[in-house]
Every structure is written in structure tokens, then in C-alpha cells.
Amino acid sequence: MSDSTSAGNAYAEAGVSIEAADKAIELMKVWVEKAKRPEMIGGLGGFAGLFDASALTRYKRPLLATSTDGVGTKVAIAQAMDVHDTIGYDLVGMVVDDLVVCGAEPLFMTDYIATGRVVPERIAAIVKGIAEACVEAGCALVGGETAEHPGLLAPDEYDVAGATTGVVEADDLLGPARVRPDDVVLAMASSGLHSNGYSLVRHVLLSESGAGWALDRHVDELGGPLGRTLLTPTRIYAKACLDLARSTTVHAMSHVTGGGLATNLERVMPEELSATIERGTWTPDPVFDLVRRVGDVSQADLEMTLNCGVGMVALLPADQVDAAVALLAGYGIHAWPAGRVSHATGRPGAVELVGQHPGW
């Protein structure tokens, strides 16, 4: 027996399959190929992803932006349901839309998948979702890593993370410095829970100390099985928000992720201003009210944990609102004026939610 064969067998006995990893790469190639941009150099399998930076020469002063994130405990829902081709949308949405809020165009992305055991078809399904979401976001998937961690993760467990890089012209950078009094807070509907707050959701609805429901339980308010709603992919706003920034006078945008609507909007508010958001302007999807009622979760806790129906916010002048709403509708995104910016009279840069959601 050759040394290489012996080493391969020893590695397999330790729980790592090189053959399975090779098969996974072959299966995912077709999806990665779909998530390319003209600037991408080479293909899958190199030590590093390559992107032609000469594309940046059209900028006067290009600023590179980068974002890294994961999808949290939503992966537990995917694993329990054995559905793996949607979690990639959550991963891509988490990173590309953090870039977009400053006006940056996402250029390329890399992913990292850690698993207890490489099941080629499962890894390929995860990458399929990532690649399809990259196409939707307009960025290239230039590479990634799949790591087998036997003994650290159970055979059917995995976690995913990703990083993306984008670019924005310095003169077009969005943020607090542009925000003005009387700017309208334009809310953009989420597709559901997105990828934050799943520890709370799982505790309330799935755990034995909570409701203890099964994922296949039919829930009338949701119009189908609970698991289907919990696994709804994150909406990707990247292309729509870039178009919005280029077509209207947007001053700032906020991606509503962990911390909720008020906390994330405060991140782009200048200290001398504040914002008020009227809850009465929208009714959150039924899943949010379900978590609130079943778990007896206070509205304050709910709003600090979940997006409550708003996945992205733009701040812009009132005379730009109609054009913005129409543009976003063209991308299938429902948007509405939900509040207004004013001079701060209390805590600097504060965002306050007032009133009540219809039916709550």
C-alpha cells in the first residue's frame, strides 16, 4: 500500500472524506459558473478568487466596502427540514445589503461552509442558493471553502458564512452627513423573518419550554406549515437600492437586521436629528404577531429582535417619495412612507416608533 493511499484511509477513518469533497466541488461548479461577472478571472478550484480591478478605473475616487456575516441559527431550521437550497439567499442578503446602504455596488463574494460530514448533494444545494442569490444581487461568487469538522459538528450539522466586497464613488457615499430635517423614512417590506432573531423564534415556537410545535404543523395564520414560513428566504434589495440611489436623491439607507428597525436606523442618523416612525402605516406579516402572542413577547422586545416587516429603509426628500415607491414596485418591493426626520428634541440621533400596528 502506498503512503498516499494509507494517508487517505487514515483521514477517512478520522471522519474526513476527500472523495466526498471532490464530488461536492464537481456538483457545485455548474452553479458557481452562473454567478460570474465579466471581471472574474479563472474558475473554481484555485487558491484565490481573482477579480479584474481595472474595472475600477471608471471611478474618480473609488472606495472599497466590505462586509462579513452568517445566518445565525436559521441553519437549524434548514437542517431539520432537510432543505438546503434557500439558506444561501439568507447569507447573500446579509452581506450584500450591508454594502448597499452606503451606496456601494457588490462586486464579488466568497463563502465558507463548515460541516460535520461532507454530503456532496447537500453542499451543492447550499452553494446553489448562494450562487442564485449572487446573480440576483449582481455580484460574482469568486470562490469559497468547505471544511469537514468531524467531532466538532455532528454529521448532519453545518454553518455558513460569507464575505463580500463592493465599491462606491466617494462623492456618492450615502450616510448620516447627507440626512436632512423633513426627510421621509421610506420603509421597504421584508419577505418575513429574514435571518435575525431565530433564537427567539425557535424558543417561542419550537422548544419544549415554549409552544413545542413541530415544523410540519399547519398554522392557519400562516396559511401552511410552520417550517415553510420559518425558512422563507431573505429578500435581497441590492439591485433595487442601487437603482434607487442612482435614480433619486437618497440621503441614507439602513439594512434592518439584528437589533431591529429603530436600532439600525439610528446607525445612519446624525446626532442633531431624530426620526419618528408610525407603526400604523403597515401591518407586519402574520409570523411576527404569532411570535408576539404565542410567546407573550413584549412589543419592545419584539422590535429589538425582529425586523417586524421592514427589511430596508431609505431616507430621502418628500418630493422623491412617489418616484422611489414606483421604482421599487418595479422590482417587486412594496414600499411606503413610514415616518419623518426632524430636529432632535430628546436623545441625539434617536429613532422612536409610535402608535400601533393595525389589528395588534
mmCIF file of N, CA and C in Angstrom, residues 115-216:
data_model
loop_
_atom_site.group_PDB
_atom_site.id
_atom_site.type_symbol
_atom_site.label_atom_id
_atom_site.label_comp_id
_atom_site.label_asym_id
_atom_site.label_seq_id
_atom_site.Cartn_x
_atom_site.Cartn_y
_atom_site.Cartn_z
ATOM 1 N N THR A 115 -18.910 21.800 8.128
ATOM 2 C CA THR A 115 -19.880 20.738 8.314
ATOM 3 C C THR A 115 -19.243 19.549 9.029
ATOM 4 N N GLY A 116 -20.067 18.778 9.706
ATOM 5 C CA GLY A 116 -19.558 17.592 10.372
ATOM 6 C C GLY A 116 -19.198 16.492 9.405
ATOM 7 N N ARG A 117 -19.910 16.437 8.284
ATOM 8 C CA ARG A 117 -19.637 15.434 7.261
ATOM 9 C C ARG A 117 -20.037 15.996 5.909
ATOM 10 N N VAL A 118 -19.165 15.921 4.941
ATOM 11 C CA VAL A 118 -19.474 16.422 3.603
ATOM 12 C C VAL A 118 -20.412 15.447 2.896
ATOM 13 N N VAL A 119 -21.622 15.896 2.668
ATOM 14 C CA VAL A 119 -22.572 15.188 1.809
ATOM 15 C C VAL A 119 -22.622 16.004 0.529
ATOM 16 N N PRO A 120 -22.034 15.523 -0.553
ATOM 17 C CA PRO A 120 -21.873 16.345 -1.751
ATOM 18 C C PRO A 120 -23.147 17.019 -2.232
ATOM 19 N N GLU A 121 -24.246 16.285 -2.223
ATOM 20 C CA GLU A 121 -25.513 16.854 -2.706
ATOM 21 C C GLU A 121 -25.990 17.993 -1.805
ATOM 22 N N ARG A 122 -25.759 17.865 -0.510
ATOM 23 C CA ARG A 122 -26.174 18.919 0.421
ATOM 24 C C ARG A 122 -25.316 20.167 0.241
ATOM 25 N N ILE A 123 -24.010 19.980 0.125
ATOM 26 C CA ILE A 123 -23.117 21.121 -0.084
ATOM 27 C C ILE A 123 -23.454 21.814 -1.394
ATOM 28 N N ALA A 124 -23.722 21.032 -2.427
ATOM 29 C CA ALA A 124 -24.059 21.617 -3.728
ATOM 30 C C ALA A 124 -25.363 22.411 -3.646
ATOM 31 N N ALA A 125 -26.322 21.912 -2.858
ATOM 32 C CA ALA A 125 -27.591 22.634 -2.703
ATOM 33 C C ALA A 125 -27.381 23.974 -2.005
ATOM 34 N N ILE A 126 -26.513 23.987 -0.992
ATOM 35 C CA ILE A 126 -26.209 25.247 -0.293
ATOM 36 C C ILE A 126 -25.573 26.245 -1.263
ATOM 37 N N VAL A 127 -24.583 25.768 -2.015
ATOM 38 C CA VAL A 127 -23.895 26.640 -2.959
ATOM 39 C C VAL A 127 -24.838 27.090 -4.075
ATOM 40 N N LYS A 128 -25.753 26.226 -4.477
ATOM 41 C CA LYS A 128 -26.762 26.607 -5.483
ATOM 42 C C LYS A 128 -27.511 27.851 -5.023
ATOM 43 N N GLY A 129 -27.961 27.852 -3.765
ATOM 44 C CA GLY A 129 -28.674 29.014 -3.245
ATOM 45 C C GLY A 129 -27.807 30.246 -3.192
ATOM 46 N N ILE A 130 -26.548 30.078 -2.779
ATOM 47 C CA ILE A 130 -25.631 31.216 -2.722
ATOM 48 C C ILE A 130 -25.419 31.796 -4.115
ATOM 49 N N ALA A 131 -25.191 30.920 -5.086
ATOM 50 C CA ALA A 131 -24.927 31.376 -6.450
ATOM 51 C C ALA A 131 -26.141 32.084 -7.045
ATOM 52 N N GLU A 132 -27.334 31.500 -6.874
ATOM 53 C CA GLU A 132 -28.541 32.123 -7.408
ATOM 54 C C GLU A 132 -28.778 33.488 -6.769
ATOM 55 N N ALA A 133 -28.505 33.586 -5.477
ATOM 56 C CA ALA A 133 -28.678 34.865 -4.796
ATOM 57 C C ALA A 133 -27.645 35.882 -5.260
ATOM 58 N N CYS A 134 -26.428 35.429 -5.545
ATOM 59 C CA CYS A 134 -25.411 36.338 -6.083
ATOM 60 C C CYS A 134 -25.857 36.902 -7.428
ATOM 61 N N VAL A 135 -26.444 36.062 -8.262
ATOM 62 C CA VAL A 135 -26.976 36.541 -9.546
ATOM 63 C C VAL A 135 -28.026 37.616 -9.304
ATOM 64 N N GLU A 136 -28.914 37.374 -8.335
ATOM 65 C CA GLU A 136 -29.959 38.350 -8.022
ATOM 66 C C GLU A 136 -29.377 39.649 -7.494
ATOM 67 N N ALA A 137 -28.258 39.557 -6.778
ATOM 68 C CA ALA A 137 -27.618 40.745 -6.212
ATOM 69 C C ALA A 137 -26.672 41.427 -7.193
ATOM 70 N N GLY A 138 -26.334 40.735 -8.288
ATOM 71 C CA GLY A 138 -25.440 41.317 -9.277
ATOM 72 C C GLY A 138 -23.972 41.185 -8.964
ATOM 73 N N CYS A 139 -23.593 40.275 -8.054
ATOM 74 C CA CYS A 139 -22.184 40.107 -7.722
ATOM 75 C C CYS A 139 -21.705 38.721 -8.122
ATOM 76 N N ALA A 140 -20.396 38.570 -8.240
ATOM 77 C CA ALA A 140 -19.807 37.302 -8.635
ATOM 78 C C ALA A 140 -19.472 36.465 -7.406
ATOM 79 N N LEU A 141 -19.638 35.158 -7.522
ATOM 80 C CA LEU A 141 -19.178 34.230 -6.494
ATOM 81 C C LEU A 141 -17.814 33.719 -6.957
ATOM 82 N N VAL A 142 -16.744 34.281 -6.380
ATOM 83 C CA VAL A 142 -15.402 34.012 -6.912
ATOM 84 C C VAL A 142 -14.703 32.847 -6.233
ATOM 85 N N GLY A 143 -15.261 32.321 -5.168
ATOM 86 C CA GLY A 143 -14.620 31.196 -4.502
ATOM 87 C C GLY A 143 -15.212 30.945 -3.144
ATOM 88 N N GLY A 144 -14.654 29.966 -2.460
ATOM 89 C CA GLY A 144 -15.143 29.621 -1.131
ATOM 90 C C GLY A 144 -14.366 28.460 -0.548
ATOM 91 N N GLU A 145 -14.839 27.969 0.570
ATOM 92 C CA GLU A 145 -14.171 26.877 1.269
ATOM 93 C C GLU A 145 -15.237 26.005 1.926
ATOM 94 N N THR A 146 -15.071 24.699 1.798
ATOM 95 C CA THR A 146 -15.901 23.739 2.516
ATOM 96 C C THR A 146 -14.987 22.949 3.429
ATOM 97 N N ALA A 147 -15.255 23.021 4.733
ATOM 98 C CA ALA A 147 -14.396 22.367 5.723
ATOM 99 C C ALA A 147 -15.180 21.288 6.457
ATOM 100 N N GLU A 148 -14.591 20.116 6.545
ATOM 101 C CA GLU A 148 -15.210 18.999 7.253
ATOM 102 C C GLU A 148 -14.645 18.952 8.672
ATOM 103 N N HIS A 149 -15.538 19.025 9.677
ATOM 104 C CA HIS A 149 -15.115 19.104 11.073
ATOM 105 C C HIS A 149 -15.733 17.981 11.897
ATOM 106 N N PRO A 150 -15.372 16.738 11.643
ATOM 107 C CA PRO A 150 -15.915 15.637 12.437
ATOM 108 C C PRO A 150 -15.490 15.760 13.896
ATOM 109 N N GLY A 151 -16.420 15.464 14.793
ATOM 110 C CA GLY A 151 -16.121 15.578 16.212
ATOM 111 C C GLY A 151 -16.432 16.939 16.775
ATOM 112 N N LEU A 152 -16.396 17.961 15.915
ATOM 113 C CA LEU A 152 -16.752 19.313 16.342
ATOM 114 C C LEU A 152 -18.212 19.598 16.008
ATOM 115 N N LEU A 153 -18.639 19.161 14.819
ATOM 116 C CA LEU A 153 -20.027 19.271 14.397
ATOM 117 C C LEU A 153 -20.566 17.869 14.164
ATOM 118 N N ALA A 154 -21.859 17.682 14.439
ATOM 119 C CA ALA A 154 -22.496 16.402 14.168
ATOM 120 C C ALA A 154 -22.519 16.166 12.659
ATOM 121 N N PRO A 155 -22.643 14.905 12.207
ATOM 122 C CA PRO A 155 -22.569 14.607 10.778
ATOM 123 C C PRO A 155 -23.508 15.432 9.905
ATOM 124 N N ASP A 156 -24.702 15.736 10.399
ATOM 125 C CA ASP A 156 -25.660 16.482 9.579
ATOM 126 C C ASP A 156 -25.722 17.963 9.925
ATOM 127 N N GLU A 157 -24.808 18.446 10.746
ATOM 128 C CA GLU A 157 -24.766 19.859 11.107
ATOM 129 C C GLU A 157 -23.833 20.631 10.175
ATOM 130 N N TYR A 158 -24.158 21.890 9.949
ATOM 131 C CA TYR A 158 -23.262 22.767 9.203
ATOM 132 C C TYR A 158 -23.522 24.210 9.601
ATOM 133 N N ASP A 159 -22.596 25.058 9.268
ATOM 134 C CA ASP A 159 -22.773 26.504 9.434
ATOM 135 C C ASP A 159 -22.197 27.172 8.197
ATOM 136 N N VAL A 160 -22.727 28.339 7.881
ATOM 137 C CA VAL A 160 -22.280 29.047 6.687
ATOM 138 C C VAL A 160 -21.942 30.490 7.045
ATOM 139 N N ALA A 161 -20.965 31.029 6.346
ATOM 140 C CA ALA A 161 -20.579 32.428 6.497
ATOM 141 C C ALA A 161 -20.096 32.920 5.148
ATOM 142 N N GLY A 162 -20.028 34.226 5.008
ATOM 143 C CA GLY A 162 -19.584 34.776 3.738
ATOM 144 C C GLY A 162 -19.039 36.179 3.898
ATOM 145 N N ALA A 163 -18.318 36.612 2.889
ATOM 146 C CA ALA A 163 -17.774 37.973 2.864
ATOM 147 C C ALA A 163 -17.913 38.517 1.451
ATOM 148 N N THR A 164 -18.185 39.792 1.359
ATOM 149 C CA THR A 164 -18.340 40.414 0.048
ATOM 150 C C THR A 164 -17.592 41.742 0.003
ATOM 151 N N THR A 165 -17.200 42.116 -1.189
ATOM 152 C CA THR A 165 -16.505 43.379 -1.414
ATOM 153 C C THR A 165 -17.250 44.169 -2.484
ATOM 154 N N GLY A 166 -17.380 45.464 -2.253
ATOM 155 C CA GLY A 166 -18.059 46.327 -3.208
ATOM 156 C C GLY A 166 -17.319 47.636 -3.380
ATOM 157 N N VAL A 167 -17.880 48.516 -4.202
ATOM 158 C CA VAL A 167 -17.214 49.788 -4.477
ATOM 159 C C VAL A 167 -18.259 50.888 -4.616
ATOM 160 N N VAL A 168 -17.903 52.077 -4.149
ATOM 161 C CA VAL A 168 -18.756 53.250 -4.302
ATOM 162 C C VAL A 168 -17.882 54.458 -4.615
ATOM 163 N N GLU A 169 -18.353 55.324 -5.496
ATOM 164 C CA GLU A 169 -17.675 56.585 -5.754
ATOM 165 C C GLU A 169 -17.727 57.425 -4.486
ATOM 166 N N ALA A 170 -16.595 58.012 -4.099
ATOM 167 C CA ALA A 170 -16.527 58.776 -2.854
ATOM 168 C C ALA A 170 -17.597 59.865 -2.802
ATOM 169 N N ASP A 171 -17.839 60.537 -3.919
ATOM 170 C CA ASP A 171 -18.831 61.613 -3.941
ATOM 171 C C ASP A 171 -20.266 61.096 -3.799
ATOM 172 N N ASP A 172 -20.461 59.789 -4.001
ATOM 173 C CA ASP A 172 -21.801 59.220 -3.934
ATOM 174 C C ASP A 172 -22.061 58.460 -2.636
ATOM 175 N N LEU A 173 -21.109 58.522 -1.715
ATOM 176 C CA LEU A 173 -21.233 57.794 -0.462
ATOM 177 C C LEU A 173 -22.454 58.279 0.328
ATOM 178 N N LEU A 174 -23.320 57.350 0.704
ATOM 179 C CA LEU A 174 -24.509 57.679 1.482
ATOM 180 C C LEU A 174 -24.218 57.551 2.968
ATOM 181 N N GLY A 175 -24.941 58.311 3.779
ATOM 182 C CA GLY A 175 -24.743 58.191 5.211
ATOM 183 C C GLY A 175 -25.275 59.373 5.986
ATOM 184 N N PRO A 176 -24.996 59.421 7.290
ATOM 185 C CA PRO A 176 -25.565 60.442 8.174
ATOM 186 C C PRO A 176 -25.321 61.877 7.725
ATOM 187 N N ALA A 177 -24.182 62.155 7.101
ATOM 188 C CA ALA A 177 -23.856 63.525 6.724
ATOM 189 C C ALA A 177 -24.840 64.100 5.711
ATOM 190 N N ARG A 178 -25.546 63.252 4.981
ATOM 191 C CA ARG A 178 -26.476 63.719 3.953
ATOM 192 C C ARG A 178 -27.909 63.912 4.474
ATOM 193 N N VAL A 179 -28.217 63.316 5.615
ATOM 194 C CA VAL A 179 -29.599 63.328 6.115
ATOM 195 C C VAL A 179 -30.011 64.745 6.504
ATOM 196 N N ARG A 180 -31.253 65.101 6.157
ATOM 197 C CA ARG A 180 -31.758 66.448 6.392
ATOM 198 C C ARG A 180 -33.089 66.413 7.155
ATOM 199 N N PRO A 181 -33.389 67.492 7.882
ATOM 200 C CA PRO A 181 -34.716 67.582 8.505
ATOM 201 C C PRO A 181 -35.804 67.482 7.444
ATOM 202 N N ASP A 182 -36.903 66.857 7.779
ATOM 203 C CA ASP A 182 -38.058 66.643 6.898
ATOM 204 C C ASP A 182 -37.839 65.536 5.864
ATOM 205 N N ASP A 183 -36.681 64.859 5.896
ATOM 206 C CA ASP A 183 -36.535 63.661 5.075
ATOM 207 C C ASP A 183 -37.618 62.660 5.459
ATOM 208 N N VAL A 184 -38.113 61.946 4.476
ATOM 209 C CA VAL A 184 -39.115 60.916 4.717
ATOM 210 C C VAL A 184 -38.415 59.585 4.989
ATOM 211 N N VAL A 185 -38.936 58.842 5.952
ATOM 212 C CA VAL A 185 -38.471 57.489 6.218
ATOM 213 C C VAL A 185 -39.282 56.554 5.327
ATOM 214 N N LEU A 186 -38.649 56.053 4.276
ATOM 215 C CA LEU A 186 -39.323 55.165 3.334
ATOM 216 C C LEU A 186 -39.024 53.720 3.721
ATOM 217 N N ALA A 187 -40.046 52.989 4.107
ATOM 218 C CA ALA A 187 -39.892 51.600 4.536
ATOM 219 C C ALA A 187 -40.063 50.660 3.356
ATOM 220 N N MET A 188 -39.262 49.600 3.326
ATOM 221 C CA MET A 188 -39.365 48.566 2.293
ATOM 222 C C MET A 188 -39.707 47.243 2.977
ATOM 223 N N ALA A 189 -40.736 46.579 2.479
ATOM 224 C CA ALA A 189 -41.232 45.366 3.120
ATOM 225 C C ALA A 189 -40.195 44.251 3.119
ATOM 226 N N SER A 190 -40.137 43.525 4.218
ATOM 227 C CA SER A 190 -39.324 42.315 4.279
ATOM 228 C C SER A 190 -40.125 41.157 3.692
ATOM 229 N N SER A 191 -39.441 40.050 3.421
ATOM 230 C CA SER A 191 -40.128 38.846 2.937
ATOM 231 C C SER A 191 -40.574 37.969 4.096
ATOM 232 N N GLY A 192 -40.277 38.398 5.310
ATOM 233 C CA GLY A 192 -40.603 37.627 6.502
ATOM 234 C C GLY A 192 -39.568 37.886 7.574
ATOM 235 N N LEU A 193 -39.166 36.855 8.272
ATOM 236 C CA LEU A 193 -38.226 36.998 9.377
ATOM 237 C C LEU A 193 -36.813 37.338 8.917
ATOM 238 N N HIS A 194 -36.506 37.058 7.663
ATOM 239 C CA HIS A 194 -35.152 37.189 7.120
ATOM 240 C C HIS A 194 -34.199 36.274 7.898
ATOM 241 N N SER A 195 -33.146 36.782 8.514
ATOM 242 C CA SER A 195 -32.177 35.868 9.131
ATOM 243 C C SER A 195 -31.719 36.334 10.501
ATOM 244 N N ASN A 196 -32.573 37.037 11.203
ATOM 245 C CA ASN A 196 -32.227 37.505 12.550
ATOM 246 C C ASN A 196 -33.349 37.161 13.529
ATOM 247 N N GLY A 197 -32.962 36.891 14.754
ATOM 248 C CA GLY A 197 -33.946 36.631 15.792
ATOM 249 C C GLY A 197 -34.431 35.199 15.876
ATOM 250 N N TYR A 198 -33.765 34.274 15.191
ATOM 251 C CA TYR A 198 -34.241 32.889 15.187
ATOM 252 C C TYR A 198 -34.055 32.183 16.523
ATOM 253 N N SER A 199 -33.150 32.638 17.352
ATOM 254 C CA SER A 199 -33.051 32.051 18.691
ATOM 255 C C SER A 199 -34.335 32.322 19.464
ATOM 256 N N LEU A 200 -34.869 33.541 19.354
ATOM 257 C CA LEU A 200 -36.140 33.868 19.994
ATOM 258 C C LEU A 200 -37.277 33.081 19.361
ATOM 259 N N VAL A 201 -37.337 33.058 18.038
ATOM 260 C CA VAL A 201 -38.425 32.380 17.331
ATOM 261 C C VAL A 201 -38.432 30.894 17.657
ATOM 262 N N ARG A 202 -37.281 30.252 17.648
ATOM 263 C CA ARG A 202 -37.198 28.824 17.944
ATOM 264 C C ARG A 202 -37.575 28.547 19.390
ATOM 265 N N HIS A 203 -37.167 29.430 20.293
ATOM 266 C CA HIS A 203 -37.529 29.260 21.701
ATOM 267 C C HIS A 203 -39.042 29.356 21.896
ATOM 268 N N VAL A 204 -39.657 30.331 21.271
ATOM 269 C CA VAL A 204 -41.090 30.560 21.455
ATOM 270 C C VAL A 204 -41.929 29.468 20.802
ATOM 271 N N LEU A 205 -41.590 29.104 19.571
ATOM 272 C CA LEU A 205 -42.469 28.228 18.798
ATOM 273 C C LEU A 205 -42.075 26.753 18.821
ATOM 274 N N LEU A 206 -40.795 26.452 18.942
ATOM 275 C CA LEU A 206 -40.333 25.076 18.749
ATOM 276 C C LEU A 206 -39.857 24.374 20.012
ATOM 277 N N SER A 207 -39.345 25.104 20.968
ATOM 278 C CA SER A 207 -38.726 24.462 22.136
ATOM 279 C C SER A 207 -39.781 23.869 23.069
ATOM 280 N N GLU A 208 -39.334 22.899 23.879
ATOM 281 C CA GLU A 208 -40.232 22.268 24.842
ATOM 282 C C GLU A 208 -40.686 23.264 25.899
ATOM 283 N N SER A 209 -39.856 24.254 26.192
ATOM 284 C CA SER A 209 -40.246 25.274 27.172
ATOM 285 C C SER A 209 -41.133 26.351 26.556
ATOM 286 N N GLY A 210 -41.278 26.286 25.230
ATOM 287 C CA GLY A 210 -42.183 27.189 24.535
ATOM 288 C C GLY A 210 -43.416 26.436 24.077
ATOM 289 N N ALA A 211 -43.864 26.725 22.855
ATOM 290 C CA ALA A 211 -45.069 26.070 22.341
ATOM 291 C C ALA A 211 -44.825 24.606 21.986
ATOM 292 N N GLY A 212 -43.583 24.256 21.657
ATOM 293 C CA GLY A 212 -43.256 22.875 21.326
ATOM 294 C C GLY A 212 -43.855 22.388 20.027
ATOM 295 N N TRP A 213 -44.083 23.291 19.095
ATOM 296 C CA TRP A 213 -44.704 22.906 17.824
ATOM 297 C C TRP A 213 -43.695 22.208 16.920
ATOM 298 N N ALA A 214 -44.220 21.354 16.051
ATOM 299 C CA ALA A 214 -43.405 20.700 15.027
ATOM 300 C C ALA A 214 -43.348 21.588 13.793
ATOM 301 N N LEU A 215 -42.278 21.448 13.010
ATOM 302 C CA LEU A 215 -42.122 22.277 11.820
ATOM 303 C C LEU A 215 -43.164 21.980 10.756
ATOM 304 N N ASP A 216 -43.721 20.771 10.779
ATOM 305 C CA ASP A 216 -44.752 20.437 9.790
ATOM 306 C C ASP A 216 -46.158 20.768 10.265
#
